[in-house]
Amino acid sequence: MHIFDELKERGLVFQTTDEDALRKALEEGQVSYYSGYDPTADSLHLGHLVPILVCRHLQLAGHKPYPLVGGATGLIGDPSFKDAERSLQTKDTVDSWVKSIQTQLERFLDFENGDNKAVMTNNYDWFASISFIDFLRDVGKYFTVNYMMSKESVKKRIDTGISYTEFAYQIMQGFDFYELNRLHNVTLQIGGSDQWGNMTAGTELLRRKADKTGHVITVPLITDATGKKFGKSEGNAVWLNADKTSPYEMYQFWMNIMDADAIRFLKIFTFLPLEEIEEIRQQFEAAPHERLAQKILAREVVTLVHGETAYQEALNITEQLFAGNIKNLSVKELKQGLRGVPNYTVTADDNLNIVELLVTAGVVNSKRQAREDVQNGAIYINGDRIQDLDYILTDADKLENELTVIRRGKKKYFVVTFN
């Protein structure tokens, strides 16, 4: 299958500048391409993963990636479909974020092997040496204000206001394409659908300044079956950094994907052959309650992002928590699996009687409810059911001398730590 056809079949192509010309270029030889990532945080998130996966598919097909981290554009801020201007960060902060993102990109592309090994780039390398006057003369003259105002990302900000800083962003991104073409013969840019205006600024600059043709592929904005923007979990991004979103949390994210999305996301977020995904679809639709598609999706993506060991750990945490086997997990694993659950710190003055503790730790609202829960067998300490109203927490209940896990009912967990 032609690589472009596979990308389309997987749902990874939203727009292209000239599909026939791009197909021909991909058929005739190795294409050098890039995808840019501005350091707006110290980590990429799942939304960034889609263009990264397109880059990997193309590299596996023999083409050469030049991933770019925006050490310069990250100092400016992209206006694309933002309601307000992004807060500017210091150069030191941006530089540290650049390094973090470069490290993450190295997980997904091959920087070591073959004539198409990836080459990391940073647009600060060329912007740092160009003067404002030279930039206006050599780049700005190729863009009319009318052309820049026609971009949807700019139109949406006209009423609320847009600074010249963000207004000029599209020219900067266009210059990235021009410079990568000049330095590395890059002829293809990959990015999100919201970047179309910025990306075509690059093809326009290549055409007008160098009389060359550049190509663009945008990936679709991924939404779930309800239309909700993908990659958000209870208002928080699902990060690729394990310290921000643990492998267990990422595993749970994929396990909770709706049935209507599971097969589509297998095509988008994994490298499983399409024929194998079709076989999974048939098995999944025959027994959706077994959640085969979600299990494979969670396995593939967590392994891709964090590695096999992290996946196995996430799977083990899931299985042990489901079974209530708290003592089978280390404190490190418990912290990962129970991150975000209510936490109460015990001090020397706290009454550690089970009834008193349930109330002060916020597990229940009253002593009456606490007594009922204990007597009814709804309270567990480190996985053991406690039905004695006079039970007192002791050092023996401190896992690794650090914390105690309280469970109320089947799923409500609470963590007690000791000061």
XYZ file of C-alpha atoms in Angstrom:
419
model
C 0.000 0.000 0.000
C 1.267 3.496 -0.852
C 2.302 5.275 2.359
C -0.110 8.116 1.645
C -2.982 5.644 1.215
C -2.087 4.018 4.531
C -2.048 7.379 6.300
C -5.496 8.160 4.866
C -6.840 4.720 5.753
C -5.695 5.233 9.328
C -7.462 8.599 9.526
C -4.227 10.561 9.776
C -4.755 12.970 6.866
C -7.044 15.981 7.036
C -5.724 18.326 4.329
C -2.946 18.459 1.780
C -1.808 21.263 -0.510
C -1.565 19.090 -3.650
C -2.255 15.410 -3.123
C -1.188 14.275 -6.609
C 2.121 16.139 -6.447
C 2.795 14.844 -2.941
C 2.035 11.257 -3.951
C 4.429 11.569 -6.855
C 7.178 12.978 -4.641
C 6.762 10.147 -2.124
C 6.939 7.592 -4.947
C 9.971 9.027 -6.747
C 12.418 9.010 -3.858
C 13.238 9.963 -0.305
C 11.346 13.031 0.930
C 12.744 15.167 3.734
C 10.014 16.478 6.026
C 9.475 18.192 9.343
C 6.937 18.760 12.067
C 7.299 21.571 14.584
C 6.610 21.609 18.325
C 6.653 24.823 20.312
C 7.843 24.486 23.927
C 4.705 25.802 25.656
C 5.230 23.363 28.561
C 7.876 20.933 29.720
C 6.098 18.044 28.014
C 4.143 17.143 24.908
C 0.669 15.634 25.300
C -1.497 13.165 23.394
C -2.622 15.846 20.939
C 1.011 16.180 19.804
C 1.337 12.433 19.385
C -0.716 12.308 16.174
C 1.699 14.292 13.938
C 4.604 12.472 15.619
C 3.075 9.162 14.549
C 2.705 10.432 10.978
C 6.411 11.302 11.081
C 7.219 7.798 12.250
C 5.083 6.168 9.565
C 6.902 8.205 6.925
C 10.297 7.313 8.373
C 9.389 3.621 8.354
C 8.523 4.099 4.671
C 12.043 5.380 3.996
C 11.619 9.161 4.233
C 13.776 11.457 6.380
C 12.435 13.440 9.368
C 13.753 16.742 10.696
C 11.719 17.262 13.895
C 11.810 20.901 14.955
C 11.450 22.347 18.434
C 10.593 26.047 18.413
C 13.191 27.614 20.647
C 12.444 30.931 18.900
C 8.715 30.666 18.133
C 8.187 29.389 21.676
C 9.305 32.819 22.877
C 6.595 34.472 20.762
C 3.388 32.438 21.003
C 1.096 31.028 18.359
C -2.290 32.773 18.052
C -3.940 29.837 16.315
C -7.502 29.611 17.636
C -6.527 30.764 21.127
C -8.989 33.018 22.948
C -6.242 35.183 24.391
C -2.548 35.801 23.993
C -0.316 33.227 25.641
C 1.826 34.393 28.551
C 5.427 34.911 27.461
C 8.085 32.781 29.157
C 11.713 33.601 29.898
C 14.385 32.286 27.566
C 15.797 30.059 30.313
C 12.386 28.469 30.826
C 11.871 27.963 27.102
C 15.366 26.484 26.738
C 14.672 23.943 29.479
C 11.364 23.009 27.855
C 13.117 22.638 24.484
C 15.468 20.041 25.982
C 12.589 18.132 27.576
C 10.623 17.993 24.327
C 13.662 16.977 22.296
C 14.176 14.066 24.685
C 10.560 13.000 24.225
C 10.778 13.159 20.423
C 13.806 10.881 20.511
C 11.572 8.072 21.803
C 9.487 7.963 18.643
C 11.912 8.489 15.758
C 15.144 6.707 14.861
C 18.067 9.109 15.244
C 20.758 6.434 14.884
C 20.280 4.206 11.872
C 20.116 4.428 8.090
C 20.351 7.205 5.546
C 16.973 8.442 6.718
C 17.858 8.791 10.406
C 16.133 11.734 12.080
C 17.950 15.027 12.614
C 16.812 17.313 15.467
C 16.443 21.013 14.644
C 15.706 24.174 16.616
C 14.524 27.358 14.901
C 16.422 29.498 17.410
C 19.526 28.458 15.445
C 18.556 30.695 12.521
C 16.425 33.331 14.210
C 19.170 34.196 16.709
C 21.455 35.433 13.945
C 19.015 37.448 11.826
C 18.354 41.114 12.555
C 14.879 42.594 12.663
C 15.676 44.829 9.674
C 16.993 41.908 7.637
C 13.958 39.805 8.531
C 11.571 42.541 7.381
C 13.514 43.107 4.152
C 14.236 39.483 3.265
C 11.085 37.771 4.541
C 8.390 40.293 5.461
C 8.280 41.790 1.970
C 6.882 38.518 0.592
C 3.732 38.734 2.723
C 0.963 41.267 2.254
C -1.079 42.355 5.252
C -4.184 41.261 3.325
C -2.754 37.748 3.002
C -1.902 37.600 6.701
C -5.316 38.944 7.738
C -7.055 36.283 5.661
C -5.837 33.470 7.954
C -8.624 32.023 10.078
C -6.409 31.962 13.166
C -5.957 35.733 12.847
C -9.586 36.503 11.927
C -10.804 34.890 15.139
C -8.670 37.233 17.210
C -9.358 40.534 15.456
C -12.363 41.399 17.627
C -10.652 40.567 20.920
C -7.277 41.926 19.860
C -4.042 40.428 18.609
C -0.568 41.806 19.213
C 1.921 42.320 16.413
C 4.029 39.669 18.145
C 1.467 36.936 17.544
C 0.364 38.439 14.231
C 3.913 37.917 12.927
C 4.023 34.287 14.089
C 2.857 32.927 10.736
C 5.797 34.593 8.975
C 8.198 33.034 11.455
C 6.770 29.570 10.860
C 6.916 30.202 7.133
C 10.589 31.100 7.482
C 11.191 27.804 9.326
C 10.040 25.916 6.231
C 12.214 28.088 4.000
C 15.318 27.586 6.159
C 14.823 23.834 6.509
C 14.462 23.626 2.751
C 17.620 25.668 2.246
C 19.636 23.712 4.791
C 18.252 20.184 4.368
C 16.062 20.190 1.245
C 12.938 19.713 3.383
C 9.888 19.811 1.097
C 7.067 18.566 3.355
C 5.623 19.954 6.575
C 3.300 18.012 8.908
C 1.107 19.557 11.598
C -2.300 19.866 13.171
C -5.300 21.098 11.221
C -5.274 24.313 13.267
C -1.850 25.077 11.777
C -2.992 25.203 8.151
C -2.609 28.976 7.861
C 0.875 28.985 9.382
C 1.973 26.019 7.302
C 0.797 27.403 3.963
C 2.678 30.603 4.822
C 5.742 28.388 4.422
C 4.755 27.044 1.018
C 3.987 30.615 -0.081
C 7.420 31.847 1.032
C 9.144 28.935 -0.697
C 7.273 29.693 -3.904
C 7.853 33.432 -3.900
C 11.376 33.650 -2.485
C 12.968 30.449 -3.854
C 10.632 29.439 -6.707
C 10.209 26.007 -5.100
C 7.212 23.843 -4.263
C 6.547 22.754 -0.714
C 3.939 20.294 0.491
C 1.745 20.252 3.593
C -0.111 17.459 5.384
C -2.369 18.376 8.279
C -3.661 15.773 10.693
C -7.248 16.020 11.909
C -8.262 17.356 15.294
C -9.051 14.146 17.157
C -12.387 14.096 18.960
C -14.286 11.281 20.610
C -17.678 9.986 19.487
C -19.417 12.775 21.428
C -17.372 15.502 19.738
C -15.270 16.197 22.824
C -11.704 17.292 22.097
C -9.440 14.295 22.485
C -6.568 14.116 24.956
C -8.357 15.843 27.822
C -9.140 13.934 30.977
C -11.328 15.808 33.461
C -9.965 19.053 32.087
C -6.324 17.990 32.219
C -4.120 17.073 29.274
C -2.812 13.527 29.073
C 0.923 14.213 29.044
C 3.704 12.101 27.532
C 5.875 12.831 30.595
C 5.457 10.034 33.150
C 5.852 12.508 36.022
C 2.830 14.480 34.794
C 0.660 11.576 33.632
C 1.819 8.218 34.988
C 1.835 5.109 32.773
C -0.988 3.766 34.959
C -3.053 6.905 34.391
C -2.404 6.716 30.651
C -3.351 3.035 30.693
C -6.635 3.880 32.421
C -7.292 6.665 29.906
C -7.171 4.198 27.019
C -9.094 1.521 28.907
C -11.954 4.000 29.384
C -12.215 4.888 25.693
C -15.780 4.485 24.422
C -16.528 1.434 22.289
C -17.467 3.702 19.380
C -13.918 5.114 19.296
C -11.791 2.070 20.042
C -11.166 0.703 16.530
C -10.691 4.182 15.040
C -8.096 4.970 17.691
C -6.308 1.662 17.068
C -5.767 2.854 13.493
C -4.610 6.300 14.546
C -2.471 5.610 17.616
C -0.869 2.224 16.942
C 1.364 0.668 14.318
C -0.589 -2.580 14.184
C -1.183 -3.644 10.564
C -4.594 -2.655 9.253
C -5.378 -6.292 8.559
C -4.756 -7.157 12.208
C -6.926 -4.252 13.358
C -9.731 -5.609 11.180
C -9.436 -8.988 12.924
C -9.535 -7.215 16.298
C -12.637 -5.323 15.174
C -14.487 -8.551 14.401
C -13.614 -10.098 17.761
C -14.400 -6.868 19.589
C -17.817 -6.423 18.022
C -18.686 -10.048 18.798
C -17.934 -9.517 22.522
C -17.623 -5.785 23.324
C -17.981 -6.438 27.066
C -14.526 -8.032 27.070
C -13.043 -4.684 25.936
C -10.459 -6.366 23.715
C -9.921 -3.250 21.586
C -9.354 -1.026 24.638
C -6.926 -3.530 26.172
C -4.850 -3.714 22.990
C -5.007 0.060 22.552
C -3.789 0.615 26.115
C -1.011 -1.944 25.670
C 0.229 -0.520 22.383
C 0.201 3.173 23.293
C 1.600 2.856 26.828
C 4.368 0.608 25.476
C 5.070 3.059 22.658
C 5.239 6.083 24.974
C 6.757 4.592 28.132
C 8.141 1.159 27.248
C 7.282 -2.482 27.951
C 8.296 -2.393 31.633
C 6.040 0.603 32.350
C 3.150 -1.115 30.563
C 3.576 -4.293 32.611
C 3.685 -2.221 35.799
C 0.503 -0.340 34.815
C -1.227 -3.636 34.023
C -0.181 -5.131 37.351
C -1.379 -2.068 39.295
C -4.712 -2.268 37.489
C -5.183 -5.953 38.237
C -4.134 -5.720 41.894
C -6.286 -2.667 42.629
C -9.277 -4.312 40.943
C -8.786 -7.381 43.139
C -8.179 -5.242 46.222
C -4.728 -6.774 46.738
C -3.117 -3.638 48.153
C -0.293 -5.497 49.874
C 0.841 -6.983 46.557
C 1.883 -3.511 45.410
C 4.875 -1.444 46.447
C 4.382 2.061 47.817
C 5.826 3.390 44.552
C 3.173 1.475 42.588
C 0.444 2.559 44.997
C 1.413 6.208 44.583
C 1.094 5.799 40.831
C -2.182 3.904 40.959
C -3.778 6.123 43.601
C -2.496 9.502 42.448
C -5.352 11.958 42.638
C -7.381 10.107 45.288
C -8.180 11.979 48.535
C -5.185 12.145 50.860
C -5.128 12.809 54.589
C -1.990 13.401 56.647
C -2.031 12.004 60.175
C -0.373 14.052 62.910
C 0.708 13.014 66.391
C -2.493 14.461 67.879
C -4.898 12.515 65.651
C -7.129 9.849 67.119
C -6.362 6.675 65.147
C -9.495 4.821 66.137
C -11.094 3.607 62.889
C -14.369 5.474 63.460
C -12.647 8.754 64.334
C -10.187 8.421 61.461
C -12.879 7.800 58.846
C -14.502 11.095 59.808
C -11.367 13.241 60.164
C -9.891 11.862 56.926
C -13.078 12.754 55.046
C -13.945 9.169 54.133
C -17.441 9.626 55.624
C -19.394 12.614 56.907
C -20.365 11.391 60.371
C -19.475 8.954 63.109
C -22.859 7.284 62.636
C -22.037 6.595 58.973
C -18.546 5.434 59.948
C -19.903 2.930 62.469
C -22.446 1.619 59.933
C -19.786 1.191 57.247
C -17.421 -0.643 59.586
C -20.112 -2.950 60.919
C -21.438 -3.632 57.390
C -17.987 -4.645 56.146
C -17.544 -1.720 53.751
C -14.197 -0.528 55.152
C -10.832 -2.026 54.225
C -7.363 -1.158 55.547
C -4.641 -2.106 53.064
C -7.043 -4.578 51.508
C -8.150 -6.220 54.772
C -11.757 -5.830 55.879
C -12.118 -4.102 59.241
C -15.335 -4.672 61.245
C -14.079 -3.899 64.729
C -15.324 -0.481 65.893
C -12.415 -0.312 68.370
C -9.738 -0.948 65.737
C -6.746 1.369 66.148
C -4.253 2.053 63.361
C -0.709 1.057 64.364
C 2.721 1.019 62.779
C 1.840 -2.385 61.371
C -0.681 -0.642 59.099
C 1.979 1.659 57.589
C 3.049 0.190 54.264
C 6.818 0.613 53.986
C 6.393 2.883 57.041
C 4.911 5.525 54.747
C 1.193 5.231 54.051
C -2.038 3.385 54.667
C -4.734 2.740 52.063
C -8.386 2.906 53.104
C -11.031 1.563 50.787
C -14.730 2.224 51.197
C -16.917 -0.142 49.207
C -15.553 -1.498 45.951
C -13.848 1.497 44.366
C -13.510 4.492 46.687
C -9.902 4.773 47.791
C -8.287 7.109 50.307
C -4.629 7.442 51.273
C -3.418 8.225 54.778
C 0.156 9.445 55.172
C 1.998 10.050 58.405
C 3.690 13.276 59.455
